[in-house]
Amino acid sequence: MARPGRDPRFVDAILDWPPTWFLARLLLVSAYLLGGLVKLTDWPGAVAEQAHFGMTPPALWAALTIAVELAGSALLLAGRLVWLGAGALGVFTLLAACTANAFWTMPAGPERFMATNAFFEHLGLIGGLVLAALVSELEAGRDRRRA
Protein backbone atom coordinates (compact mmCIF):
# COMPACT_ATOMS: atom_id res chain seq x y z
CA MET A 1 0.00 0.00 0.00
CA ALA A 2 1.23 3.49 -0.82
CA ARG A 3 2.44 5.57 2.11
CA PRO A 4 0.99 9.10 2.27
CA GLY A 5 3.30 11.51 0.50
CA ARG A 6 5.58 8.70 -0.73
CA ASP A 7 5.82 6.75 -3.97
CA PRO A 8 4.40 3.25 -4.01
CA ARG A 9 7.08 0.59 -3.48
CA PHE A 10 6.91 -0.66 -7.06
CA VAL A 11 7.56 2.89 -8.31
CA ASP A 12 10.54 3.21 -5.94
CA ALA A 13 11.82 -0.16 -7.20
CA ILE A 14 11.60 0.96 -10.84
CA LEU A 15 13.20 4.33 -10.18
CA ASP A 16 15.98 2.77 -8.06
CA TRP A 17 16.71 0.03 -10.62
CA PRO A 18 20.11 0.96 -12.14
CA PRO A 19 19.12 0.46 -15.83
CA THR A 20 16.13 2.83 -15.52
CA TRP A 21 18.20 5.99 -16.01
CA PHE A 22 19.94 4.54 -19.09
CA LEU A 23 16.67 3.28 -20.58
CA ALA A 24 15.02 6.66 -20.03
CA ARG A 25 17.88 8.38 -21.85
CA LEU A 26 17.73 5.79 -24.65
CA LEU A 27 14.02 6.45 -25.12
CA LEU A 28 14.64 10.21 -25.10
CA VAL A 29 17.28 10.05 -27.84
CA SER A 30 15.80 7.18 -29.89
CA ALA A 31 14.39 9.46 -32.60
CA TYR A 32 17.75 11.25 -32.92
CA LEU A 33 19.66 7.97 -33.10
CA LEU A 34 17.33 6.57 -35.73
CA GLY A 35 17.30 9.83 -37.69
CA GLY A 36 21.09 10.12 -37.65
CA LEU A 37 21.61 6.50 -38.69
CA VAL A 38 19.03 6.68 -41.48
CA LYS A 39 20.58 9.88 -42.82
CA LEU A 40 24.06 8.37 -42.55
CA THR A 41 23.02 5.31 -44.57
CA ASP A 42 21.02 7.36 -47.11
CA TRP A 43 23.22 10.36 -47.82
CA PRO A 44 21.30 11.44 -50.97
CA GLY A 45 18.06 11.35 -48.98
CA ALA A 46 19.64 13.38 -46.16
CA VAL A 47 20.82 16.03 -48.62
CA ALA A 48 17.42 16.08 -50.35
CA GLU A 49 15.69 16.57 -46.99
CA GLN A 50 17.82 19.63 -46.24
CA ALA A 51 17.21 21.02 -49.73
CA HIS A 52 13.45 20.51 -49.25
CA PHE A 53 13.58 22.78 -46.18
CA GLY A 54 15.63 25.41 -48.03
CA MET A 55 18.87 24.81 -46.16
CA THR A 56 21.89 25.89 -48.20
CA PRO A 57 24.24 24.27 -48.90
CA PRO A 58 22.19 21.14 -48.21
CA ALA A 59 25.18 18.77 -47.95
CA LEU A 60 26.71 20.86 -45.16
CA TRP A 61 23.43 20.95 -43.24
CA ALA A 62 22.95 17.20 -43.72
CA ALA A 63 26.42 16.52 -42.30
CA LEU A 64 25.82 18.87 -39.35
CA THR A 65 22.44 17.26 -38.67
CA ILE A 66 23.95 13.77 -38.63
CA ALA A 67 26.81 14.89 -36.39
CA VAL A 68 24.51 16.59 -33.86
CA GLU A 69 21.99 13.75 -33.79
CA LEU A 70 24.59 11.02 -33.29
CA ALA A 71 27.11 12.87 -31.09
CA GLY A 72 24.42 14.42 -28.87
CA SER A 73 22.76 11.03 -28.43
CA ALA A 74 26.09 9.36 -27.64
CA LEU A 75 26.86 11.92 -24.92
CA LEU A 76 23.48 11.39 -23.25
CA LEU A 77 23.77 7.61 -23.43
CA ALA A 78 27.34 7.64 -22.10
CA GLY A 79 26.26 9.88 -19.22
CA ARG A 80 29.21 12.18 -19.97
CA LEU A 81 28.79 15.87 -20.73
CA VAL A 82 25.04 15.30 -20.70
CA TRP A 83 24.49 19.05 -20.57
CA LEU A 84 26.39 19.43 -23.87
CA GLY A 85 24.58 16.59 -25.64
CA ALA A 86 21.18 17.71 -24.36
CA GLY A 87 21.94 21.33 -25.23
CA ALA A 88 23.05 20.49 -28.76
CA LEU A 89 19.98 18.31 -29.35
CA GLY A 90 17.72 20.95 -27.79
CA VAL A 91 19.01 23.79 -29.97
CA PHE A 92 18.87 21.50 -33.02
CA THR A 93 15.28 20.53 -32.16
CA LEU A 94 14.18 24.14 -31.75
CA LEU A 95 15.74 25.16 -35.07
CA ALA A 96 14.26 22.12 -36.83
CA ALA A 97 10.82 22.77 -35.34
CA CYS A 98 10.88 26.39 -36.47
CA THR A 99 12.01 25.34 -39.96
CA ALA A 100 9.79 22.31 -40.51
CA ASN A 101 6.73 23.25 -38.44
CA ALA A 102 6.29 27.00 -38.91
CA PHE A 103 2.55 26.79 -38.23
CA TRP A 104 2.33 30.57 -37.78
CA THR A 105 2.97 31.00 -41.52
CA MET A 106 0.21 28.59 -42.60
CA PRO A 107 -3.44 29.22 -43.32
CA ALA A 108 -5.98 27.59 -41.01
CA GLY A 109 -6.69 23.97 -41.82
CA PRO A 110 -5.49 20.43 -41.24
CA GLU A 111 -1.86 21.11 -42.25
CA ARG A 112 -1.60 24.00 -39.80
CA PHE A 113 -3.20 21.86 -37.08
CA MET A 114 -0.66 19.07 -37.66
CA ALA A 115 2.27 21.51 -37.79
CA THR A 116 1.11 23.16 -34.55
CA ASN A 117 0.95 19.80 -32.79
CA ALA A 118 4.36 18.77 -34.12
CA PHE A 119 5.88 22.11 -33.05
CA PHE A 120 4.65 21.78 -29.47
CA GLU A 121 5.65 18.11 -29.32
CA HIS A 122 9.16 19.26 -30.19
CA LEU A 123 9.02 21.81 -27.37
CA GLY A 124 8.08 18.96 -25.03
CA LEU A 125 11.08 17.00 -26.25
CA ILE A 126 13.30 20.00 -25.50
CA GLY A 127 11.84 20.01 -21.98
CA GLY A 128 12.78 16.34 -21.63
CA LEU A 129 16.34 17.12 -22.71
CA VAL A 130 16.56 19.91 -20.12
CA LEU A 131 15.29 17.50 -17.47
CA ALA A 132 17.92 14.92 -18.47
CA ALA A 133 20.64 17.54 -18.05
CA LEU A 134 19.23 18.59 -14.67
CA VAL A 135 19.06 15.00 -13.39
CA SER A 136 22.61 14.40 -14.58
CA GLU A 137 23.83 17.49 -12.72
CA LEU A 138 21.98 16.44 -9.56
CA GLU A 139 23.58 12.98 -9.76
CA ALA A 140 27.03 14.52 -10.30
CA GLY A 141 26.53 16.79 -7.28
CA ARG A 142 25.46 13.84 -5.16
CA ASP A 143 28.54 11.89 -6.26
CA ARG A 144 30.83 14.86 -5.42
CA ARG A 145 29.31 15.13 -1.93
CA ARG A 146 29.95 11.42 -1.31
CA ALA A 147 33.61 11.70 -2.33
CSV table of C-alpha atoms in Angstrom, one decimal:
chain,number,residue,atom,x,y,z
A,1,MET,CA,0.0,0.0,0.0
A,2,ALA,CA,1.2,3.5,-0.8
A,3,ARG,CA,2.4,5.6,2.1
A,4,PRO,CA,1.0,9.1,2.3
A,5,GLY,CA,3.3,11.5,0.5
A,6,ARG,CA,5.6,8.7,-0.7
A,7,ASP,CA,5.8,6.7,-4.0
A,8,PRO,CA,4.4,3.2,-4.0
A,9,ARG,CA,7.1,0.6,-3.5
A,10,PHE,CA,6.9,-0.7,-7.1
A,11,VAL,CA,7.6,2.9,-8.3
A,12,ASP,CA,10.5,3.2,-5.9
A,13,ALA,CA,11.8,-0.2,-7.2
A,14,ILE,CA,11.6,1.0,-10.8
A,15,LEU,CA,13.2,4.3,-10.2
A,16,ASP,CA,16.0,2.8,-8.1
A,17,TRP,CA,16.7,0.0,-10.6
A,18,PRO,CA,20.1,1.0,-12.1
A,19,PRO,CA,19.1,0.5,-15.8
A,20,THR,CA,16.1,2.8,-15.5
A,21,TRP,CA,18.2,6.0,-16.0
A,22,PHE,CA,19.9,4.5,-19.1
A,23,LEU,CA,16.7,3.3,-20.6
A,24,ALA,CA,15.0,6.7,-20.0
A,25,ARG,CA,17.9,8.4,-21.8
A,26,LEU,CA,17.7,5.8,-24.6
A,27,LEU,CA,14.0,6.5,-25.1
A,28,LEU,CA,14.6,10.2,-25.1
A,29,VAL,CA,17.3,10.1,-27.8
A,30,SER,CA,15.8,7.2,-29.9
A,31,ALA,CA,14.4,9.5,-32.6
A,32,TYR,CA,17.7,11.2,-32.9
A,33,LEU,CA,19.7,8.0,-33.1
A,34,LEU,CA,17.3,6.6,-35.7
A,35,GLY,CA,17.3,9.8,-37.7
A,36,GLY,CA,21.1,10.1,-37.7
A,37,LEU,CA,21.6,6.5,-38.7
A,38,VAL,CA,19.0,6.7,-41.5
A,39,LYS,CA,20.6,9.9,-42.8
A,40,LEU,CA,24.1,8.4,-42.6
A,41,THR,CA,23.0,5.3,-44.6
A,42,ASP,CA,21.0,7.4,-47.1
A,43,TRP,CA,23.2,10.4,-47.8
A,44,PRO,CA,21.3,11.4,-51.0
A,45,GLY,CA,18.1,11.4,-49.0
A,46,ALA,CA,19.6,13.4,-46.2
A,47,VAL,CA,20.8,16.0,-48.6
A,48,ALA,CA,17.4,16.1,-50.3
A,49,GLU,CA,15.7,16.6,-47.0
A,50,GLN,CA,17.8,19.6,-46.2
A,51,ALA,CA,17.2,21.0,-49.7
A,52,HIS,CA,13.5,20.5,-49.2
A,53,PHE,CA,13.6,22.8,-46.2
A,54,GLY,CA,15.6,25.4,-48.0
A,55,MET,CA,18.9,24.8,-46.2
A,56,THR,CA,21.9,25.9,-48.2
A,57,PRO,CA,24.2,24.3,-48.9
A,58,PRO,CA,22.2,21.1,-48.2
A,59,ALA,CA,25.2,18.8,-47.9
A,60,LEU,CA,26.7,20.9,-45.2
A,61,TRP,CA,23.4,21.0,-43.2
A,62,ALA,CA,22.9,17.2,-43.7
A,63,ALA,CA,26.4,16.5,-42.3
A,64,LEU,CA,25.8,18.9,-39.3
A,65,THR,CA,22.4,17.3,-38.7
A,66,ILE,CA,24.0,13.8,-38.6
A,67,ALA,CA,26.8,14.9,-36.4
A,68,VAL,CA,24.5,16.6,-33.9
A,69,GLU,CA,22.0,13.8,-33.8
A,70,LEU,CA,24.6,11.0,-33.3
A,71,ALA,CA,27.1,12.9,-31.1
A,72,GLY,CA,24.4,14.4,-28.9
A,73,SER,CA,22.8,11.0,-28.4
A,74,ALA,CA,26.1,9.4,-27.6
A,75,LEU,CA,26.9,11.9,-24.9
A,76,LEU,CA,23.5,11.4,-23.3
A,77,LEU,CA,23.8,7.6,-23.4
A,78,ALA,CA,27.3,7.6,-22.1
A,79,GLY,CA,26.3,9.9,-19.2
A,80,ARG,CA,29.2,12.2,-20.0
A,81,LEU,CA,28.8,15.9,-20.7
A,82,VAL,CA,25.0,15.3,-20.7
A,83,TRP,CA,24.5,19.1,-20.6
A,84,LEU,CA,26.4,19.4,-23.9
A,85,GLY,CA,24.6,16.6,-25.6
A,86,ALA,CA,21.2,17.7,-24.4
A,87,GLY,CA,21.9,21.3,-25.2
A,88,ALA,CA,23.1,20.5,-28.8
A,89,LEU,CA,20.0,18.3,-29.4
A,90,GLY,CA,17.7,21.0,-27.8
A,91,VAL,CA,19.0,23.8,-30.0
A,92,PHE,CA,18.9,21.5,-33.0
A,93,THR,CA,15.3,20.5,-32.2
A,94,LEU,CA,14.2,24.1,-31.7
A,95,LEU,CA,15.7,25.2,-35.1
A,96,ALA,CA,14.3,22.1,-36.8
A,97,ALA,CA,10.8,22.8,-35.3
A,98,CYS,CA,10.9,26.4,-36.5
A,99,THR,CA,12.0,25.3,-40.0
A,100,ALA,CA,9.8,22.3,-40.5
A,101,ASN,CA,6.7,23.3,-38.4
A,102,ALA,CA,6.3,27.0,-38.9
A,103,PHE,CA,2.6,26.8,-38.2
A,104,TRP,CA,2.3,30.6,-37.8
A,105,THR,CA,3.0,31.0,-41.5
A,106,MET,CA,0.2,28.6,-42.6
A,107,PRO,CA,-3.4,29.2,-43.3
A,108,ALA,CA,-6.0,27.6,-41.0
A,109,GLY,CA,-6.7,24.0,-41.8
A,110,PRO,CA,-5.5,20.4,-41.2
A,111,GLU,CA,-1.9,21.1,-42.2
A,112,ARG,CA,-1.6,24.0,-39.8
A,113,PHE,CA,-3.2,21.9,-37.1
A,114,MET,CA,-0.7,19.1,-37.7
A,115,ALA,CA,2.3,21.5,-37.8
A,116,THR,CA,1.1,23.2,-34.6
A,117,ASN,CA,0.9,19.8,-32.8
A,118,ALA,CA,4.4,18.8,-34.1
A,119,PHE,CA,5.9,22.1,-33.1
A,120,PHE,CA,4.6,21.8,-29.5
A,121,GLU,CA,5.7,18.1,-29.3
A,122,HIS,CA,9.2,19.3,-30.2
A,123,LEU,CA,9.0,21.8,-27.4
A,124,GLY,CA,8.1,19.0,-25.0
A,125,LEU,CA,11.1,17.0,-26.3
A,126,ILE,CA,13.3,20.0,-25.5
A,127,GLY,CA,11.8,20.0,-22.0
A,128,GLY,CA,12.8,16.3,-21.6
A,129,LEU,CA,16.3,17.1,-22.7
A,130,VAL,CA,16.6,19.9,-20.1
A,131,LEU,CA,15.3,17.5,-17.5
A,132,ALA,CA,17.9,14.9,-18.5
A,133,ALA,CA,20.6,17.5,-18.1
A,134,LEU,CA,19.2,18.6,-14.7
A,135,VAL,CA,19.1,15.0,-13.4
A,136,SER,CA,22.6,14.4,-14.6
A,137,GLU,CA,23.8,17.5,-12.7
A,138,LEU,CA,22.0,16.4,-9.6
A,139,GLU,CA,23.6,13.0,-9.8
A,140,ALA,CA,27.0,14.5,-10.3
A,141,GLY,CA,26.5,16.8,-7.3
A,142,ARG,CA,25.5,13.8,-5.2
A,143,ASP,CA,28.5,11.9,-6.3
A,144,ARG,CA,30.8,14.9,-5.4
A,145,ARG,CA,29.3,15.1,-1.9
A,146,ARG,CA,30.0,11.4,-1.3
A,147,ALA,CA,33.6,11.7,-2.3
